[in-house]
C-alpha cells in the first residue's frame, strides 16, 4: 500500500497478486474502520489487472483519499 499524488490530492494504491485459472474468486473490500460490517466491495472499474506471467496477475486498486486518513483493505478468497 502506498499513496500517490493526483492533481494535488492523494490516492491510495493497493496491489496484490492472484493466480490465474485457479477456480479462486478474489473479492477486494475496503473500510475506514476495522468493524467487520463496515467493509464495502471495491468495484471492478477501480481495479487494474496486469499479467505477470501465465500463472499470475497483479491487481492494482486506486482509491481516492478525500477525507479519510485511514484505509483498510482486505481481499476475501473463495474456491468455486
PDB file of N, CA and C in Angstrom:
ATOM      1  N   UNK A   1       0.853  -1.175   0.000  1.00  0.00           N
ATOM      2  CA  UNK A   1       0.000   0.000   0.000  1.00  0.00           C
ATOM      3  C   UNK A   1       0.892   1.229   0.000  1.00  0.00           C
ATOM      4  N   UNK A   2       0.539   2.181  -0.845  1.00  0.00           N
ATOM      5  CA  UNK A   2       1.259   3.441  -0.850  1.00  0.00           C
ATOM      6  C   UNK A   2       0.337   4.542  -1.367  1.00  0.00           C
ATOM      7  N   UNK A   3       0.751   5.785  -1.185  1.00  0.00           N
ATOM      8  CA  UNK A   3      -0.020   6.918  -1.667  1.00  0.00           C
ATOM      9  C   UNK A   3       0.669   7.540  -2.863  1.00  0.00           C
ATOM     10  N   UNK A   4      -0.138   8.072  -3.792  1.00  0.00           N
ATOM     11  CA  UNK A   4       0.396   8.790  -4.935  1.00  0.00           C
ATOM     12  C   UNK A   4      -0.344  10.118  -5.064  1.00  0.00           C
ATOM     13  N   UNK A   5       0.320  11.164  -5.519  1.00  0.00           N
ATOM     14  CA  UNK A   5      -0.373  12.434  -5.747  1.00  0.00           C
ATOM     15  C   UNK A   5      -1.185  12.374  -7.036  1.00  0.00           C
ATOM     16  N   UNK A   6      -2.302  13.095  -7.050  1.00  0.00           N
ATOM     17  CA  UNK A   6      -3.142  13.159  -8.239  1.00  0.00           C
ATOM     18  C   UNK A   6      -3.792  14.541  -8.284  1.00  0.00           C
ATOM     19  N   UNK A   7      -3.207  15.461  -9.049  1.00  0.00           N
ATOM     20  CA  UNK A   7      -3.723  16.832  -9.153  1.00  0.00           C
ATOM     21  C   UNK A   7      -3.895  17.478  -7.785  1.00  0.00           C
ATOM     22  N   UNK A   8      -2.908  17.354  -6.926  1.00  0.00           N
ATOM     23  CA  UNK A   8      -2.954  17.978  -5.614  1.00  0.00           C
ATOM     24  C   UNK A   8      -3.609  17.128  -4.541  1.00  0.00           C
ATOM     25  N   UNK A   9      -4.355  16.111  -4.928  1.00  0.00           N
ATOM     26  CA  UNK A   9      -4.974  15.203  -3.960  1.00  0.00           C
ATOM     27  C   UNK A   9      -4.168  13.908  -3.923  1.00  0.00           C
ATOM     28  N   UNK A  10      -4.275  13.206  -2.810  1.00  0.00           N
ATOM     29  CA  UNK A  10      -3.568  11.931  -2.710  1.00  0.00           C
ATOM     30  C   UNK A  10      -4.531  10.783  -2.953  1.00  0.00           C
ATOM     31  N   UNK A  11      -3.985   9.692  -3.476  1.00  0.00           N
ATOM     32  CA  UNK A  11      -4.754   8.474  -3.677  1.00  0.00           C
ATOM     33  C   UNK A  11      -4.003   7.310  -3.062  1.00  0.00           C
ATOM     34  N   UNK A  12      -4.755   6.355  -2.520  1.00  0.00           N
ATOM     35  CA  UNK A  12      -4.172   5.125  -2.014  1.00  0.00           C
ATOM     36  C   UNK A  12      -4.059   4.134  -3.163  1.00  0.00           C
ATOM     37  N   UNK A  13      -2.952   3.409  -3.213  1.00  0.00           N
ATOM     38  CA  UNK A  13      -2.780   2.337  -4.193  1.00  0.00           C
ATOM     39  C   UNK A  13      -2.441   1.060  -3.432  1.00  0.00           C
ATOM     40  N   UNK A  14      -3.216   0.028  -3.677  1.00  0.00           N
ATOM     41  CA  UNK A  14      -3.022  -1.275  -3.045  1.00  0.00           C
ATOM     42  C   UNK A  14      -2.816  -2.293  -4.155  1.00  0.00           C
ATOM     43  N   UNK A  15      -1.843  -3.179  -4.000  1.00  0.00           N
ATOM     44  CA  UNK A  15      -1.573  -4.201  -5.007  1.00  0.00           C
ATOM     45  C   UNK A  15      -1.544  -5.581  -4.354  1.00  0.00           C
ATOM     46  N   UNK A  16      -2.058  -6.562  -5.088  1.00  0.00           N
ATOM     47  CA  UNK A  16      -1.949  -7.951  -4.649  1.00  0.00           C
ATOM     48  C   UNK A  16      -1.826  -8.833  -5.879  1.00  0.00           C
ATOM     49  N   UNK A  17      -1.331 -10.049  -5.695  1.00  0.00           N
ATOM     50  CA  UNK A  17      -1.226 -10.996  -6.803  1.00  0.00           C
ATOM     51  C   UNK A  17      -2.322 -12.044  -6.663  1.00  0.00           C
ATOM     52  N   UNK A  18      -2.774 -12.535  -7.817  1.00  0.00           N
ATOM     53  CA  UNK A  18      -3.781 -13.587  -7.809  1.00  0.00           C
ATOM     54  C   UNK A  18      -3.428 -14.616  -8.882  1.00  0.00           C
ATOM     55  N   UNK A  19      -3.774 -15.855  -8.589  1.00  0.00           N
ATOM     56  CA  UNK A  19      -3.483 -16.953  -9.505  1.00  0.00           C
ATOM     57  C   UNK A  19      -4.543 -16.999 -10.598  1.00  0.00           C
ATOM     58  N   UNK A  20      -4.080 -17.174 -11.835  1.00  0.00           N
ATOM     59  CA  UNK A  20      -4.990 -17.277 -12.975  1.00  0.00           C
ATOM     60  C   UNK A  20      -5.592 -18.674 -13.063  1.00  0.00           C
ATOM     61  N   UNK A  21      -6.804 -18.764 -13.570  1.00  0.00           N
ATOM     62  CA  UNK A  21      -7.468 -20.042 -13.894  1.00  0.00           C
ATOM     63  C   UNK A  21      -7.341 -21.062 -12.774  1.00  0.00           C
ATOM     64  N   UNK A  22      -7.556 -20.608 -11.541  1.00  0.00           N
ATOM     65  CA  UNK A  22      -7.379 -21.493 -10.390  1.00  0.00           C
ATOM     66  C   UNK A  22      -8.697 -21.921  -9.764  1.00  0.00           C
ATOM     67  N   UNK A  23      -9.809 -21.322 -10.207  1.00  0.00           N
ATOM     68  CA  UNK A  23     -11.083 -21.593  -9.561  1.00  0.00           C
ATOM     69  C   UNK A  23     -11.283 -20.759  -8.307  1.00  0.00           C
ATOM     70  N   UNK A  24     -10.355 -19.831  -8.044  1.00  0.00           N
ATOM     71  CA  UNK A  24     -10.463 -18.964  -6.876  1.00  0.00           C
ATOM     72  C   UNK A  24     -11.107 -17.642  -7.269  1.00  0.00           C
ATOM     73  N   UNK A  25     -11.994 -17.145  -6.428  1.00  0.00           N
ATOM     74  CA  UNK A  25     -12.603 -15.832  -6.610  1.00  0.00           C
ATOM     75  C   UNK A  25     -12.009 -14.877  -5.594  1.00  0.00           C
ATOM     76  N   UNK A  26     -11.477 -13.768  -6.060  1.00  0.00           N
ATOM     77  CA  UNK A  26     -10.852 -12.755  -5.217  1.00  0.00           C
ATOM     78  C   UNK A  26     -11.808 -11.563  -5.134  1.00  0.00           C
ATOM     79  N   UNK A  27     -12.152 -11.127  -3.911  1.00  0.00           N
ATOM     80  CA  UNK A  27     -13.079 -10.018  -3.743  1.00  0.00           C
ATOM     81  C   UNK A  27     -12.468  -8.962  -2.817  1.00  0.00           C
ATOM     82  N   UNK A  28     -11.840  -7.921  -3.392  1.00  0.00           N
ATOM     83  CA  UNK A  28     -11.278  -6.865  -2.548  1.00  0.00           C
ATOM     84  C   UNK A  28     -12.386  -5.989  -1.962  1.00  0.00           C
ATOM     85  N   UNK A  29     -12.180  -5.595  -0.707  1.00  0.00           N
ATOM     86  CA  UNK A  29     -13.127  -4.754   0.018  1.00  0.00           C
ATOM     87  C   UNK A  29     -12.357  -3.689   0.783  1.00  0.00           C
ATOM     88  N   UNK A  30     -13.040  -2.581   1.120  1.00  0.00           N
ATOM     89  CA  UNK A  30     -12.367  -1.500   1.832  1.00  0.00           C
ATOM     90  C   UNK A  30     -13.253  -0.966   2.960  1.00  0.00           C
ATOM     91  N   UNK A  31     -12.612  -0.300   3.913  1.00  0.00           N
ATOM     92  CA  UNK A  31     -13.311   0.360   5.007  1.00  0.00           C
ATOM     93  C   UNK A  31     -12.386   1.416   5.611  1.00  0.00           C
ATOM     94  N   UNK A  32     -12.974   2.385   6.291  1.00  0.00           N
ATOM     95  CA  UNK A  32     -12.170   3.369   7.026  1.00  0.00           C
ATOM     96  C   UNK A  32     -12.055   2.982   8.498  1.00  0.00           C
ATOM     97  N   UNK A  33     -12.718   1.875   8.882  1.00  0.00           N
ATOM     98  CA  UNK A  33     -12.610   1.325  10.231  1.00  0.00           C
ATOM     99  C   UNK A  33     -12.369  -0.169  10.109  1.00  0.00           C
ATOM    100  N   UNK A  34     -12.123  -0.816  11.210  1.00  0.00           N
ATOM    101  CA  UNK A  34     -11.934  -2.268  11.180  1.00  0.00           C
ATOM    102  C   UNK A  34     -13.179  -3.022  11.643  1.00  0.00           C
ATOM    103  N   UNK A  35     -14.305  -2.353  11.728  1.00  0.00           N
ATOM    104  CA  UNK A  35     -15.549  -3.010  12.090  1.00  0.00           C
ATOM    105  C   UNK A  35     -15.935  -3.963  10.971  1.00  0.00           C
ATOM    106  N   UNK A  36     -16.242  -5.202  11.315  1.00  0.00           N
ATOM    107  CA  UNK A  36     -16.451  -6.234  10.285  1.00  0.00           C
ATOM    108  C   UNK A  36     -17.585  -5.904   9.320  1.00  0.00           C
ATOM    109  N   UNK A  37     -18.627  -5.227   9.778  1.00  0.00           N
ATOM    110  CA  UNK A  37     -19.750  -4.927   8.888  1.00  0.00           C
ATOM    111  C   UNK A  37     -19.570  -3.613   8.116  1.00  0.00           C
ATOM    112  N   UNK A  38     -18.397  -2.995   8.236  1.00  0.00           N
ATOM    113  CA  UNK A  38     -18.169  -1.707   7.574  1.00  0.00           C
ATOM    114  C   UNK A  38     -17.479  -1.836   6.214  1.00  0.00           C
ATOM    115  N   UNK A  39     -17.066  -3.033   5.842  1.00  0.00           N
ATOM    116  CA  UNK A  39     -16.333  -3.210   4.587  1.00  0.00           C
ATOM    117  C   UNK A  39     -17.281  -3.207   3.387  1.00  0.00           C
ATOM    118  N   UNK A  40     -16.858  -2.516   2.326  1.00  0.00           N
ATOM    119  CA  UNK A  40     -17.618  -2.436   1.078  1.00  0.00           C
ATOM    120  C   UNK A  40     -16.798  -3.020  -0.063  1.00  0.00           C
ATOM    121  N   UNK A  41     -17.472  -3.629  -1.008  1.00  0.00           N
ATOM    122  CA  UNK A  41     -16.801  -4.216  -2.173  1.00  0.00           C
ATOM    123  C   UNK A  41     -16.214  -3.101  -3.040  1.00  0.00           C
ATOM    124  N   UNK A  42     -15.000  -3.294  -3.494  1.00  0.00           N
ATOM    125  CA  UNK A  42     -14.349  -2.341  -4.394  1.00  0.00           C
ATOM    126  C   UNK A  42     -14.779  -2.676  -5.818  1.00  0.00           C
ATOM    127  N   UNK A  43     -15.396  -1.723  -6.522  1.00  0.00           N
ATOM    128  CA  UNK A  43     -15.881  -2.015  -7.881  1.00  0.00           C
ATOM    129  C   UNK A  43     -14.747  -2.351  -8.852  1.00  0.00           C
ATOM    130  N   UNK A  44     -15.073  -3.155  -9.850  1.00  0.00           N
ATOM    131  CA  UNK A  44     -14.069  -3.593 -10.828  1.00  0.00           C
ATOM    132  C   UNK A  44     -13.416  -2.436 -11.568  1.00  0.00           C
ATOM    133  N   UNK A  45     -14.134  -1.327 -11.779  1.00  0.00           N
ATOM    134  CA  UNK A  45     -13.540  -0.200 -12.508  1.00  0.00           C
ATOM    135  C   UNK A  45     -12.408   0.470 -11.730  1.00  0.00           C
ATOM    136  N   UNK A  46     -12.282   0.197 -10.436  1.00  0.00           N
ATOM    137  CA  UNK A  46     -11.161   0.723  -9.648  1.00  0.00           C
ATOM    138  C   UNK A  46      -9.990  -0.258  -9.607  1.00  0.00           C
ATOM    139  N   UNK A  47     -10.136  -1.407 -10.275  1.00  0.00           N
ATOM    140  CA  UNK A  47      -9.110  -2.442 -10.275  1.00  0.00           C
ATOM    141  C   UNK A  47      -8.460  -2.528 -11.657  1.00  0.00           C
ATOM    142  N   UNK A  48      -7.141  -2.508 -11.682  1.00  0.00           N
ATOM    143  CA  UNK A  48      -6.401  -2.693 -12.924  1.00  0.00           C
ATOM    144  C   UNK A  48      -5.638  -4.009 -12.819  1.00  0.00           C
ATOM    145  N   UNK A  49      -5.793  -4.849 -13.833  1.00  0.00           N
ATOM    146  CA  UNK A  49      -5.163  -6.167 -13.834  1.00  0.00           C
ATOM    147  C   UNK A  49      -3.995  -6.151 -14.806  1.00  0.00           C
ATOM    148  N   UNK A  50      -2.819  -6.576 -14.314  1.00  0.00           N
ATOM    149  CA  UNK A  50      -1.599  -6.643 -15.121  1.00  0.00           C
ATOM    150  C   UNK A  50      -1.085  -8.080 -15.085  1.00  0.00           C
ATOM    151  N   UNK A  51      -0.902  -8.667 -16.236  1.00  0.00           N
ATOM    152  CA  UNK A  51      -0.404 -10.035 -16.302  1.00  0.00           C
ATOM    153  C   UNK A  51       1.077 -10.070 -15.916  1.00  0.00           C
ATOM    154  N   UNK A  52       1.424 -10.963 -15.008  1.00  0.00           N
ATOM    155  CA  UNK A  52       2.828 -11.174 -14.628  1.00  0.00           C
ATOM    156  C   UNK A  52       3.435 -12.258 -15.513  1.00  0.00           C
ATOM    157  N   UNK A  53       2.735 -13.379 -15.601  1.00  0.00           N
ATOM    158  CA  UNK A  53       3.152 -14.494 -16.458  1.00  0.00           C
ATOM    159  C   UNK A  53       1.929 -15.347 -16.732  1.00  0.00           C
ATOM    160  N   UNK A  54       2.117 -16.602 -17.148  1.00  0.00           N
ATOM    161  CA  UNK A  54       0.971 -17.440 -17.494  1.00  0.00           C
ATOM    162  C   UNK A  54       0.216 -17.964 -16.273  1.00  0.00           C
ATOM    163  N   UNK A  55       0.725 -17.743 -15.058  1.00  0.00           N
ATOM    164  CA  UNK A  55       0.063 -18.236 -13.852  1.00  0.00           C
ATOM    165  C   UNK A  55      -0.432 -17.138 -12.912  1.00  0.00           C
ATOM    166  N   UNK A  56       0.110 -15.923 -13.027  1.00  0.00           N
ATOM    167  CA  UNK A  56      -0.181 -14.881 -12.040  1.00  0.00           C
ATOM    168  C   UNK A  56      -0.561 -13.545 -12.685  1.00  0.00           C
ATOM    169  N   UNK A  57      -1.478 -12.835 -12.015  1.00  0.00           N
ATOM    170  CA  UNK A  57      -1.829 -11.455 -12.321  1.00  0.00           C
ATOM    171  C   UNK A  57      -1.471 -10.586 -11.121  1.00  0.00           C
ATOM    172  N   UNK A  58      -1.163  -9.325 -11.382  1.00  0.00           N
ATOM    173  CA  UNK A  58      -1.037  -8.329 -10.319  1.00  0.00           C
ATOM    174  C   UNK A  58      -2.233  -7.396 -10.455  1.00  0.00           C
ATOM    175  N   UNK A  59      -2.971  -7.210  -9.358  1.00  0.00           N
ATOM    176  CA  UNK A  59      -4.130  -6.333  -9.351  1.00  0.00           C
ATOM    177  C   UNK A  59      -3.759  -5.076  -8.579  1.00  0.00           C
ATOM    178  N   UNK A  60      -3.966  -3.917  -9.202  1.00  0.00           N
ATOM    179  CA  UNK A  60      -3.728  -2.622  -8.560  1.00  0.00           C
ATOM    180  C   UNK A  60      -5.077  -1.955  -8.345  1.00  0.00           C
ATOM    181  N   UNK A  61      -5.288  -1.472  -7.138  1.00  0.00           N
ATOM    182  CA  UNK A  61      -6.529  -0.785  -6.785  1.00  0.00           C
ATOM    183  C   UNK A  61      -6.166   0.632  -6.366  1.00  0.00           C
ATOM    184  N   UNK A  62      -6.792   1.607  -6.993  1.00  0.00           N
ATOM    185  CA  UNK A  62      -6.547   3.005  -6.663  1.00  0.00           C
ATOM    186  C   UNK A  62      -7.815   3.578  -6.034  1.00  0.00           C
ATOM    187  N   UNK A  63      -7.662   4.092  -4.810  1.00  0.00           N
ATOM    188  CA  UNK A  63      -8.798   4.644  -4.075  1.00  0.00           C
ATOM    189  C   UNK A  63      -8.493   6.093  -3.711  1.00  0.00           C
ATOM    190  N   UNK A  64      -9.467   7.004  -3.892  1.00  0.00           N
ATOM    191  CA  UNK A  64      -9.231   8.395  -3.506  1.00  0.00           C
ATOM    192  C   UNK A  64      -9.066   8.525  -2.007  1.00  0.00           C
ATOM    193  N   UNK A  65      -8.229   9.441  -1.589  1.00  0.00           N
ATOM    194  CA  UNK A  65      -8.011   9.735  -0.173  1.00  0.00           C
ATOM    195  C   UNK A  65      -8.570  11.127   0.090  1.00  0.00           C
ATOM    196  N   UNK A  66      -9.889  11.257  -0.038  1.00  0.00           N
ATOM    197  CA  UNK A  66     -10.516  12.567   0.058  1.00  0.00           C
ATOM    198  C   UNK A  66     -10.579  13.092   1.477  1.00  0.00           C
ATOM    199  N   UNK A  67     -11.121  12.294   2.380  1.00  0.00           N
ATOM    200  CA  UNK A  67     -11.269  12.772   3.760  1.00  0.00           C
ATOM    201  C   UNK A  67     -10.724  11.797   4.784  1.00  0.00           C
ATOM    202  N   UNK A  68     -10.542  10.569   4.403  1.00  0.00           N
ATOM    203  CA  UNK A  68     -10.122   9.548   5.362  1.00  0.00           C
ATOM    204  C   UNK A  68      -8.603   9.509   5.499  1.00  0.00           C
ATOM    205  N   UNK A  69      -8.149   9.478   6.737  1.00  0.00           N
ATOM    206  CA  UNK A  69      -6.716   9.325   6.963  1.00  0.00           C
ATOM    207  C   UNK A  69      -6.352   7.855   7.119  1.00  0.00           C
ATOM    208  N   UNK A  70      -7.375   6.992   7.226  1.00  0.00           N
ATOM    209  CA  UNK A  70      -7.150   5.556   7.360  1.00  0.00           C
ATOM    210  C   UNK A  70      -7.911   4.833   6.270  1.00  0.00           C
ATOM    211  N   UNK A  71      -7.282   3.808   5.755  1.00  0.00           N
ATOM    212  CA  UNK A  71      -7.936   2.974   4.755  1.00  0.00           C
ATOM    213  C   UNK A  71      -7.506   1.539   5.000  1.00  0.00           C
ATOM    214  N   UNK A  72      -8.474   0.666   5.191  1.00  0.00           N
ATOM    215  CA  UNK A  72      -8.211  -0.748   5.402  1.00  0.00           C
ATOM    216  C   UNK A  72      -8.756  -1.514   4.211  1.00  0.00           C
ATOM    217  N   UNK A  73      -7.945  -2.411   3.680  1.00  0.00           N
ATOM    218  CA  UNK A  73      -8.361  -3.223   2.545  1.00  0.00           C
ATOM    219  C   UNK A  73      -8.143  -4.684   2.895  1.00  0.00           C
ATOM    220  N   UNK A  74      -9.131  -5.484   2.567  1.00  0.00           N
ATOM    221  CA  UNK A  74      -8.980  -6.925   2.708  1.00  0.00           C
ATOM    222  C   UNK A  74      -9.408  -7.569   1.407  1.00  0.00           C
ATOM    223  N   UNK A  75      -8.870  -8.735   1.145  1.00  0.00           N
ATOM    224  CA  UNK A  75      -9.237  -9.487  -0.046  1.00  0.00           C
ATOM    225  C   UNK A  75      -9.726 -10.861   0.429  1.00  0.00           C
ATOM    226  N   UNK A  76     -11.009 -11.128   0.195  1.00  0.00           N
ATOM    227  CA  UNK A  76     -11.522 -12.451   0.511  1.00  0.00           C
ATOM    228  C   UNK A  76     -11.258 -13.349  -0.680  1.00  0.00           C
ATOM    229  N   UNK A  77     -10.941 -14.590  -0.399  1.00  0.00           N
ATOM    230  CA  UNK A  77     -10.649 -15.566  -1.454  1.00  0.00           C
ATOM    231  C   UNK A  77     -11.525 -16.784  -1.196  1.00  0.00           C
ATOM    232  N   UNK A  78     -12.294 -17.145  -2.228  1.00  0.00           N
ATOM    233  CA  UNK A  78     -13.183 -18.301  -2.128  1.00  0.00           C
ATOM    234  C   UNK A  78     -12.930 -19.229  -3.306  1.00  0.00           C
ATOM    235  N   UNK A  79     -13.104 -20.514  -3.059  1.00  0.00           N
ATOM    236  CA  UNK A  79     -12.953 -21.509  -4.112  1.00  0.00           C
ATOM    237  C   UNK A  79     -14.308 -21.792  -4.722  1.00  0.00           C
ATOM    238  N   UNK A  80     -14.371 -21.824  -6.059  1.00  0.00           N
ATOM    239  CA  UNK A  80     -15.645 -22.127  -6.750  1.00  0.00           C
ATOM    240  C   UNK A  80     -16.051 -23.542  -6.511  1.00  0.00           C
TER     241      UNK A  80
END
